[in-house]
PDB file of C-alpha atoms in Angstrom:
ATOM      1  CA  MET A   1     -71.062 -86.085 -49.383  1.00 93.00           C
ATOM      2  CA  LYS A   2     -68.316 -88.244 -47.241  1.00 96.00           C
ATOM      3  CA  VAL A   3     -64.646 -87.883 -47.693  1.00 97.00           C
ATOM      4  CA  LEU A   4     -62.503 -90.202 -46.619  1.00 97.00           C
ATOM      5  CA  VAL A   5     -58.699 -88.740 -45.361  1.00 97.00           C
ATOM      6  CA  PRO A   6     -56.478 -90.848 -44.893  1.00 97.00           C
ATOM      7  CA  VAL A   7     -53.014 -89.602 -41.687  1.00 97.00           C
ATOM      8  CA  LYS A   8     -50.350 -91.357 -40.228  1.00 95.00           C
ATOM      9  CA  ARG A   9     -48.481 -90.788 -37.298  1.00 94.00           C
ATOM     10  CA  VAL A  10     -44.569 -89.677 -37.968  1.00 91.00           C
ATOM     11  CA  LEU A  11     -41.620 -88.293 -36.270  1.00 89.00           C
ATOM     12  CA  ASP A  12     -41.707 -84.628 -36.231  1.00 87.00           C
ATOM     13  CA  TYR A  13     -40.642 -82.654 -38.997  1.00 87.00           C
ATOM     14  CA  ASN A  14     -38.708 -80.220 -36.242  1.00 86.00           C
ATOM     15  CA  VAL A  15     -36.877 -83.369 -35.037  1.00 85.00           C
ATOM     16  CA  LYS A  16     -33.270 -84.546 -36.048  1.00 86.00           C
ATOM     17  CA  PRO A  17     -33.524 -88.619 -36.764  1.00 84.00           C
ATOM     18  CA  ARG A  18     -31.475 -90.676 -35.530  1.00 85.00           C
ATOM     19  CA  VAL A  19     -30.583 -93.954 -36.669  1.00 85.00           C
ATOM     20  CA  LYS A  20     -30.550 -97.555 -34.159  1.00 85.00           C
ATOM     21  CA  ALA A  21     -26.727 -98.346 -33.268  1.00 81.00           C
ATOM     22  CA  ASP A  22     -27.495-101.753 -35.036  1.00 83.00           C
ATOM     23  CA  GLY A  23     -28.534 -99.498 -38.884  1.00 80.00           C
ATOM     24  CA  THR A  24     -31.174-101.141 -38.433  1.00 79.00           C
ATOM     25  CA  GLY A  25     -34.191 -97.953 -38.990  1.00 82.00           C
ATOM     26  CA  VAL A  26     -34.809 -95.152 -36.683  1.00 84.00           C
ATOM     27  CA  ASP A  27     -34.327 -94.886 -33.058  1.00 80.00           C
ATOM     28  CA  LEU A  28     -37.946 -93.295 -32.609  1.00 81.00           C
ATOM     29  CA  ALA A  29     -37.556 -93.824 -28.824  1.00 81.00           C
ATOM     30  CA  ASN A  30     -38.445 -91.604 -26.588  1.00 82.00           C
ATOM     31  CA  VAL A  31     -39.330 -88.027 -29.077  1.00 86.00           C
ATOM     32  CA  LYS A  32     -42.235 -86.142 -30.748  1.00 89.00           C
ATOM     33  CA  MET A  33     -44.509 -87.492 -33.401  1.00 88.00           C
ATOM     34  CA  SER A  34     -46.902 -85.934 -34.826  1.00 91.00           C
ATOM     35  CA  MET A  35     -49.140 -85.904 -37.706  1.00 95.00           C
ATOM     36  CA  ASN A  36     -47.767 -86.583 -41.531  1.00 95.00           C
ATOM     37  CA  PRO A  37     -47.216 -82.510 -42.743  1.00 95.00           C
ATOM     38  CA  PHE A  38     -48.998 -83.598 -45.919  1.00 95.00           C
ATOM     39  CA  ASP A  39     -51.972 -85.874 -44.371  1.00 96.00           C
ATOM     40  CA  GLU A  40     -52.091 -82.413 -42.014  1.00 96.00           C
ATOM     41  CA  ILE A  41     -52.467 -80.121 -45.493  1.00 96.00           C
ATOM     42  CA  ALA A  42     -55.588 -83.159 -46.676  1.00 96.00           C
ATOM     43  CA  VAL A  43     -56.994 -82.740 -43.174  1.00 97.00           C
ATOM     44  CA  GLU A  44     -57.170 -78.915 -43.502  1.00 96.00           C
ATOM     45  CA  GLU A  45     -58.433 -79.165 -47.488  1.00 96.00           C
ATOM     46  CA  ALA A  46     -61.693 -81.969 -46.531  1.00 97.00           C
ATOM     47  CA  ILE A  47     -62.638 -79.275 -43.210  1.00 96.00           C
ATOM     48  CA  ARG A  48     -62.720 -76.306 -46.098  1.00 96.00           C
ATOM     49  CA  LEU A  49     -64.602 -78.379 -48.325  1.00 96.00           C
ATOM     50  CA  LYS A  50     -66.995 -79.099 -45.401  1.00 96.00           C
ATOM     51  CA  GLU A  51     -67.253 -74.777 -44.456  1.00 95.00           C
ATOM     52  CA  LYS A  52     -68.225 -74.107 -48.293  1.00 94.00           C
ATOM     53  CA  GLY A  53     -71.440 -76.893 -48.275  1.00 94.00           C
ATOM     54  CA  VAL A  54     -69.866 -79.399 -50.318  1.00 94.00           C
ATOM     55  CA  VAL A  55     -69.301 -82.054 -47.922  1.00 95.00           C
ATOM     56  CA  THR A  56     -71.242 -83.257 -45.142  1.00 95.00           C
ATOM     57  CA  GLU A  57     -69.336 -85.854 -43.530  1.00 96.00           C
ATOM     58  CA  ILE A  58     -65.095 -86.100 -43.400  1.00 97.00           C
ATOM     59  CA  VAL A  59     -63.874 -89.286 -42.434  1.00 97.00           C
ATOM     60  CA  VAL A  60     -59.954 -89.613 -41.350  1.00 97.00           C
ATOM     61  CA  VAL A  61     -58.215 -92.998 -40.401  1.00 97.00           C
ATOM     62  CA  SER A  62     -54.992 -94.502 -39.871  1.00 96.00           C
ATOM     63  CA  ILE A  63     -52.893 -97.718 -39.739  1.00 95.00           C
ATOM     64  CA  GLY A  64     -50.338 -98.657 -37.391  1.00 91.00           C
ATOM     65  CA  GLU A  65     -49.655 -98.842 -33.423  1.00 89.00           C
ATOM     66  CA  PRO A  66     -52.486 -97.695 -31.115  1.00 92.00           C
ATOM     67  CA  LYS A  67     -50.379 -94.704 -30.550  1.00 91.00           C
ATOM     68  CA  ALA A  68     -51.646 -93.524 -33.543  1.00 92.00           C
ATOM     69  CA  GLN A  69     -55.065 -92.795 -31.646  1.00 94.00           C
ATOM     70  CA  ASP A  70     -53.374 -89.540 -30.693  1.00 93.00           C
ATOM     71  CA  THR A  71     -52.630 -88.204 -34.662  1.00 94.00           C
ATOM     72  CA  LEU A  72     -56.424 -89.042 -35.216  1.00 96.00           C
ATOM     73  CA  ARG A  73     -57.659 -87.232 -32.122  1.00 95.00           C
ATOM     74  CA  THR A  74     -55.405 -83.936 -33.333  1.00 95.00           C
ATOM     75  CA  ALA A  75     -57.801 -84.704 -36.588  1.00 96.00           C
ATOM     76  CA  LEU A  76     -60.890 -84.652 -35.308  1.00 96.00           C
ATOM     77  CA  ALA A  77     -59.855 -81.597 -32.856  1.00 95.00           C
ATOM     78  CA  MET A  78     -59.042 -79.519 -36.737  1.00 95.00           C
ATOM     79  CA  GLY A  79     -62.584 -80.405 -37.742  1.00 94.00           C
ATOM     80  CA  ALA A  80     -62.977 -83.949 -38.818  1.00 96.00           C
ATOM     81  CA  ASP A  81     -66.490 -85.906 -37.907  1.00 95.00           C
ATOM     82  CA  ARG A  82     -65.461 -89.781 -36.740  1.00 95.00           C
ATOM     83  CA  ALA A  83     -61.804 -91.737 -36.951  1.00 97.00           C
ATOM     84  CA  ILE A  84     -61.031 -95.223 -37.863  1.00 97.00           C
ATOM     85  CA  LEU A  85     -58.087 -96.966 -36.215  1.00 97.00           C
ATOM     86  CA  VAL A  86     -56.197 -99.935 -37.760  1.00 96.00           C
ATOM     87  CA  THR A  87     -53.884-101.289 -36.017  1.00 93.00           C
ATOM     88  CA  SER A  88     -51.120-103.285 -37.115  1.00 87.00           C
ATOM     89  CA  GLU A  89     -47.979-104.373 -34.575  1.00 80.00           C
ATOM     90  CA  THR A  90     -45.952-104.668 -37.740  1.00 82.00           C
ATOM     91  CA  LYS A  91     -44.944-101.706 -40.141  1.00 86.00           C
ATOM     92  CA  VAL A  92     -47.449-101.814 -43.058  1.00 90.00           C
ATOM     93  CA  GLU A  93     -46.177-101.322 -46.209  1.00 91.00           C
ATOM     94  CA  PRO A  94     -47.688 -98.408 -48.784  1.00 93.00           C
ATOM     95  CA  LEU A  95     -49.226-101.328 -51.076  1.00 93.00           C
ATOM     96  CA  GLY A  96     -50.867-102.777 -47.191  1.00 93.00           C
ATOM     97  CA  VAL A  97     -52.328 -99.677 -46.776  1.00 95.00           C
ATOM     98  CA  ALA A  98     -53.702 -99.010 -50.212  1.00 96.00           C
ATOM     99  CA  LYS A  99     -55.466-102.620 -49.936  1.00 96.00           C
ATOM    100  CA  LEU A 100     -56.510-101.426 -46.482  1.00 96.00           C
ATOM    101  CA  LEU A 101     -57.748 -98.118 -47.795  1.00 96.00           C
ATOM    102  CA  LYS A 102     -59.370-100.064 -50.795  1.00 97.00           C
ATOM    103  CA  ALA A 103     -61.864-102.000 -48.371  1.00 96.00           C
ATOM    104  CA  ILE A 104     -62.516 -99.093 -45.801  1.00 96.00           C
ATOM    105  CA  ALA A 105     -63.261 -97.163 -49.206  1.00 97.00           C
ATOM    106  CA  ASP A 106     -65.924-100.400 -50.000  1.00 96.00           C
ATOM    107  CA  GLU A 107     -67.352 -99.801 -46.255  1.00 95.00           C
ATOM    108  CA  GLU A 108     -67.860 -95.719 -46.297  1.00 95.00           C
ATOM    109  CA  GLN A 109     -68.594 -95.509 -49.454  1.00 95.00           C
ATOM    110  CA  PRO A 110     -67.056 -91.904 -49.974  1.00 96.00           C
ATOM    111  CA  SER A 111     -67.239 -90.102 -52.787  1.00 96.00           C
ATOM    112  CA  LEU A 112     -63.420 -88.180 -52.286  1.00 96.00           C
ATOM    113  CA  VAL A 113     -60.215 -89.597 -50.838  1.00 97.00           C
ATOM    114  CA  ILE A 114     -57.939 -87.258 -49.914  1.00 97.00           C
ATOM    115  CA  LEU A 115     -54.034 -87.301 -48.414  1.00 95.00           C
ATOM    116  CA  GLY A 116     -51.003 -86.613 -48.505  1.00 94.00           C
ATOM    117  CA  LYS A 117     -48.750 -86.884 -51.547  1.00 94.00           C
ATOM    118  CA  GLN A 118     -46.066 -88.893 -49.293  1.00 92.00           C
ATOM    119  CA  ALA A 119     -45.363 -89.441 -45.828  1.00 92.00           C
ATOM    120  CA  ILE A 120     -41.435 -87.721 -44.780  1.00 89.00           C
ATOM    121  CA  ASP A 121     -40.692 -90.439 -42.827  1.00 88.00           C
ATOM    122  CA  ASP A 122     -39.896 -92.838 -45.751  1.00 86.00           C
ATOM    123  CA  ASP A 123     -40.422 -90.637 -48.602  1.00 88.00           C
ATOM    124  CA  ASN A 124     -42.464 -93.226 -51.136  1.00 89.00           C
ATOM    125  CA  ASN A 125     -45.391 -91.512 -52.546  1.00 91.00           C
ATOM    126  CA  GLN A 126     -46.969 -94.394 -53.787  1.00 93.00           C
ATOM    127  CA  THR A 127     -50.103 -94.704 -51.730  1.00 94.00           C
ATOM    128  CA  GLY A 128     -52.920 -92.472 -53.273  1.00 94.00           C
ATOM    129  CA  GLN A 129     -51.411 -94.462 -56.956  1.00 95.00           C
ATOM    130  CA  MET A 130     -52.023 -97.591 -55.406  1.00 96.00           C
ATOM    131  CA  LEU A 131     -55.601 -96.682 -53.975  1.00 96.00           C
ATOM    132  CA  ALA A 132     -56.445 -94.892 -57.667  1.00 96.00           C
ATOM    133  CA  ALA A 133     -55.051 -98.390 -59.283  1.00 96.00           C
ATOM    134  CA  LEU A 134     -57.502-100.875 -56.848  1.00 96.00           C
ATOM    135  CA  THR A 135     -60.561 -98.509 -57.115  1.00 96.00           C
ATOM    136  CA  GLY A 136     -60.181 -98.264 -60.195  1.00 95.00           C
ATOM    137  CA  TRP A 137     -61.163 -94.361 -59.775  1.00 96.00           C
ATOM    138  CA  GLY A 138     -59.404 -91.003 -61.117  1.00 94.00           C
ATOM    139  CA  GLN A 139     -56.631 -89.612 -59.599  1.00 94.00           C
ATOM    140  CA  GLY A 140     -55.486 -85.751 -59.207  1.00 93.00           C
ATOM    141  CA  THR A 141     -51.557 -85.574 -57.333  1.00 93.00           C
ATOM    142  CA  PHE A 142     -49.412 -83.168 -56.014  1.00 93.00           C
ATOM    143  CA  ALA A 143     -52.697 -80.497 -55.875  1.00 94.00           C
ATOM    144  CA  SER A 144     -52.247 -76.543 -55.488  1.00 94.00           C
ATOM    145  CA  LYS A 145     -55.789 -76.323 -55.537  1.00 94.00           C
ATOM    146  CA  VAL A 146     -58.966 -78.428 -55.465  1.00 95.00           C
ATOM    147  CA  GLU A 147     -62.908 -77.414 -56.499  1.00 94.00           C
ATOM    148  CA  VAL A 148     -65.744 -80.077 -56.140  1.00 95.00           C
ATOM    149  CA  ALA A 149     -68.516 -78.846 -58.283  1.00 92.00           C
ATOM    150  CA  ASP A 150     -71.932 -81.103 -59.882  1.00 90.00           C
ATOM    151  CA  GLY A 151     -70.745 -84.263 -59.653  1.00 92.00           C
ATOM    152  CA  ALA A 152     -66.964 -83.680 -59.967  1.00 94.00           C
ATOM    153  CA  VAL A 153     -63.638 -82.610 -58.417  1.00 95.00           C
ATOM    154  CA  THR A 154     -61.431 -80.536 -60.700  1.00 95.00           C
ATOM    155  CA  VAL A 155     -57.306 -80.489 -59.277  1.00 95.00           C
ATOM    156  CA  THR A 156     -54.878 -78.261 -60.247  1.00 95.00           C
ATOM    157  CA  ARG A 157     -51.531 -79.565 -60.448  1.00 91.00           C
ATOM    158  CA  GLU A 158     -47.835 -78.516 -60.275  1.00 83.00           C
ATOM    159  CA  VAL A 159     -45.558 -80.185 -63.073  1.00 84.00           C
ATOM    160  CA  ASP A 160     -41.792 -79.304 -64.549  1.00 84.00           C
ATOM    161  CA  GLY A 161     -43.441 -77.136 -66.702  1.00 82.00           C
ATOM    162  CA  GLY A 162     -45.614 -74.777 -64.947  1.00 84.00           C
ATOM    163  CA  ALA A 163     -49.576 -75.553 -63.656  1.00 88.00           C
ATOM    164  CA  GLU A 164     -51.863 -78.568 -65.439  1.00 92.00           C
ATOM    165  CA  THR A 165     -55.439 -78.443 -64.559  1.00 95.00           C
ATOM    166  CA  GLU A 166     -57.507 -81.871 -64.874  1.00 93.00           C
ATOM    167  CA  THR A 167     -60.639 -82.374 -63.692  1.00 94.00           C
ATOM    168  CA  PHE A 168     -62.020 -86.477 -62.639  1.00 92.00           C
ATOM    169  CA  THR A 169     -65.373 -87.137 -62.288  1.00 95.00           C
ATOM    170  CA  LEU A 170     -65.936 -88.463 -58.581  1.00 95.00           C
ATOM    171  CA  PRO A 171     -65.153 -90.706 -56.620  1.00 96.00           C
ATOM    172  CA  ALA A 172     -62.031 -89.407 -57.023  1.00 96.00           C
ATOM    173  CA  ILE A 173     -58.667 -89.504 -55.633  1.00 97.00           C
ATOM    174  CA  VAL A 174     -56.687 -86.664 -54.711  1.00 96.00           C
ATOM    175  CA  THR A 175     -52.896 -86.952 -53.171  1.00 95.00           C
ATOM    176  CA  THR A 176     -51.902 -83.117 -51.362  1.00 95.00           C
ATOM    177  CA  ASP A 177     -49.542 -80.660 -51.907  1.00 93.00           C
ATOM    178  CA  LEU A 178     -47.489 -78.011 -49.986  1.00 91.00           C
ATOM    179  CA  ARG A 179     -48.690 -75.006 -51.903  1.00 90.00           C
ATOM    180  CA  LEU A 180     -52.745 -76.222 -51.244  1.00 92.00           C
ATOM    181  CA  ASN A 181     -53.411 -74.285 -48.011  1.00 94.00           C
ATOM    182  CA  GLU A 182     -51.695 -73.955 -44.603  1.00 94.00           C
ATOM    183  CA  PRO A 183     -53.080 -75.958 -42.127  1.00 95.00           C
ATOM    184  CA  ARG A 184     -55.483 -74.318 -39.331  1.00 92.00           C
ATOM    185  CA  TYR A 185     -54.193 -75.086 -34.813  1.00 90.00           C
ATOM    186  CA  ALA A 186     -56.966 -76.453 -33.188  1.00 88.00           C
ATOM    187  CA  SER A 187     -58.329 -74.573 -30.879  1.00 89.00           C
ATOM    188  CA  LEU A 188     -58.604 -75.820 -27.047  1.00 91.00           C
ATOM    189  CA  PRO A 189     -62.617 -75.774 -26.771  1.00 92.00           C
ATOM    190  CA  ASN A 190     -61.817 -78.390 -29.928  1.00 92.00           C
ATOM    191  CA  ILE A 191     -59.462 -80.549 -28.610  1.00 92.00           C
ATOM    192  CA  MET A 192     -61.931 -81.219 -26.080  1.00 92.00           C
ATOM    193  CA  LYS A 193     -64.451 -82.285 -27.875  1.00 92.00           C
ATOM    194  CA  ALA A 194     -62.795 -84.989 -29.816  1.00 93.00           C
ATOM    195  CA  LYS A 195     -62.102 -86.875 -26.777  1.00 91.00           C
ATOM    196  CA  ALA A 196     -66.608 -87.714 -27.688  1.00 93.00           C
ATOM    197  CA  LYS A 197     -66.013 -87.668 -31.139  1.00 95.00           C
ATOM    198  CA  PRO A 198     -66.135 -91.318 -32.239  1.00 95.00           C
ATOM    199  CA  LEU A 199     -63.204 -93.633 -33.017  1.00 96.00           C
ATOM    200  CA  ALA A 200     -63.468 -97.018 -33.885  1.00 96.00           C
ATOM    201  CA  THR A 201     -60.381 -99.869 -34.039  1.00 95.00           C
ATOM    202  CA  LYS A 202     -60.229-102.451 -35.860  1.00 95.00           C
ATOM    203  CA  THR A 203     -57.383-104.795 -37.113  1.00 93.00           C
ATOM    204  CA  ALA A 204     -56.484-105.715 -41.016  1.00 92.00           C
ATOM    205  CA  ALA A 205     -57.924-109.290 -40.158  1.00 91.00           C
ATOM    206  CA  ASP A 206     -61.064-107.600 -40.443  1.00 92.00           C
ATOM    207  CA  TYR A 207     -60.688-106.555 -43.721  1.00 93.00           C
ATOM    208  CA  GLY A 208     -59.236-109.947 -44.634  1.00 91.00           C
ATOM    209  CA  VAL A 209     -56.115-108.096 -45.773  1.00 91.00           C
ATOM    210  CA  ASP A 210     -52.448-109.625 -45.245  1.00 89.00           C
ATOM    211  CA  VAL A 211     -50.188-106.306 -44.083  1.00 89.00           C
ATOM    212  CA  ALA A 212     -47.307-108.857 -44.473  1.00 87.00           C
ATOM    213  CA  PRO A 213     -44.534-107.205 -45.393  1.00 87.00           C
ATOM    214  CA  ARG A 214     -42.830-107.995 -48.567  1.00 87.00           C
ATOM    215  CA  LEU A 215     -39.925-105.875 -48.404  1.00 85.00           C
ATOM    216  CA  THR A 216     -36.234-106.571 -45.874  1.00 85.00           C
ATOM    217  CA  THR A 217     -34.514-103.563 -44.713  1.00 83.00           C
ATOM    218  CA  LEU A 218     -30.868-104.349 -45.363  1.00 85.00           C
ATOM    219  CA  LYS A 219     -29.490-101.573 -43.113  1.00 85.00           C
ATOM    220  CA  VAL A 220     -29.939 -97.938 -42.509  1.00 84.00           C
ATOM    221  CA  GLU A 221     -27.429 -95.120 -41.976  1.00 82.00           C
ATOM    222  CA  GLU A 222     -26.954 -91.585 -42.101  1.00 81.00           C
ATOM    223  CA  PRO A 223     -26.125 -89.476 -45.322  1.00 79.00           C
ATOM    224  CA  SER A 224     -21.700 -89.135 -45.431  1.00 80.00           C
ATOM    225  CA  LYS A 225     -20.822 -85.322 -44.618  1.00 82.00           C
ATOM    226  CA  ARG A 226     -19.932 -82.967 -46.900  1.00 79.00           C
ATOM    227  CA  SER A 227     -16.713 -82.469 -47.186  1.00 79.00           C
ATOM    228  CA  ALA A 228     -14.765 -79.393 -46.560  1.00 80.00           C
ATOM    229  CA  GLY A 229     -14.335 -76.806 -48.970  1.00 81.00           C
ATOM    230  CA  VAL A 230     -10.919 -75.220 -50.214  1.00 82.00           C
ATOM    231  CA  LYS A 231     -10.026 -71.468 -52.079  1.00 87.00           C
ATOM    232  CA  VAL A 232      -8.340 -70.876 -54.937  1.00 87.00           C
ATOM    233  CA  ALA A 233      -5.869 -68.728 -55.892  1.00 89.00           C
ATOM    234  CA  SER A 234      -7.061 -67.525 -59.339  1.00 91.00           C
ATOM    235  CA  VAL A 235      -9.977 -68.595 -62.321  1.00 91.00           C
ATOM    236  CA  ASP A 236      -6.985 -71.179 -64.133  1.00 89.00           C
ATOM    237  CA  GLU A 237      -6.730 -73.146 -60.645  1.00 89.00           C
ATOM    238  CA  LEU A 238     -10.566 -73.488 -59.887  1.00 88.00           C
ATOM    239  CA  VAL A 239     -10.475 -74.711 -63.808  1.00 88.00           C
ATOM    240  CA  ASP A 240      -8.234 -77.051 -62.906  1.00 87.00           C
ATOM    241  CA  LYS A 241      -9.698 -78.657 -60.310  1.00 84.00           C
ATOM    242  CA  LEU A 242     -12.688 -78.351 -62.699  1.00 85.00           C
ATOM    243  CA  LYS A 243     -11.979 -80.817 -65.088  1.00 85.00           C
ATOM    244  CA  VAL A 244     -10.703 -83.544 -62.105  1.00 81.00           C
ATOM    245  CA  LEU A 245     -13.345 -83.605 -60.682  1.00 76.00           C
ATOM    246  CA  GLY A 246     -14.862 -83.923 -64.143  1.00 74.00           C
ATOM    247  CA  VAL A 247     -17.465 -80.860 -63.559  1.00 72.00           C
ATOM    248  CA  LEU A 248     -15.582 -79.986 -67.049  1.00 69.00           C
ATOM    249  CA  GLY A 249     -14.442 -81.257 -70.183  1.00 59.00           C
TER     250      GLY A 249
END
């Protein structure tokens, strides 16, 4: 059974983002980049399924600039078998990513696609759902537990009222949540071995997919700073201030 795992290169979660002076986006010059944490969880889950003997091959794919090779090599060092990099000079929006993944899935014929529920740079939470719509496959989003057996995948997912468990026939799409697992660190020997694992480089044109942007960013700005609090002398004064703010009627 083959598993396809899309991964994205994003600003490292430990780095405080800075907005460009002209407000056109986030400044990524000379800052640490890493694999999207939710995608890292997806890679770990695929590796665990392989260790259980359920999965035979793990293919990781990234869409973006050539530097995303580093992210793919990290996934290969963790335990993935081979990688595909689809290079693009422009930022690819979720719909474009989903279309490319659909084309790759048609070519690779995976039984399961596992990806992070969202990327921490734009927080769109759209790609997995769009991919499921394009392929017509069943989808389990925000997975906190994944089990594969007898040609089906059972996903436990978090909902407002607690947890919900659903079963889908393969092939299927699963998006991962934080509680699914804790990703492993790649060992030095595996990092060295990853350099020899196959990594194919392609373009969107190779798959016949148009990834031209459909959205225009008008402005990017930092959140306004929180105003300082004030002390009140009595409960009555607190109630009066809450009424002024409209918190109390």
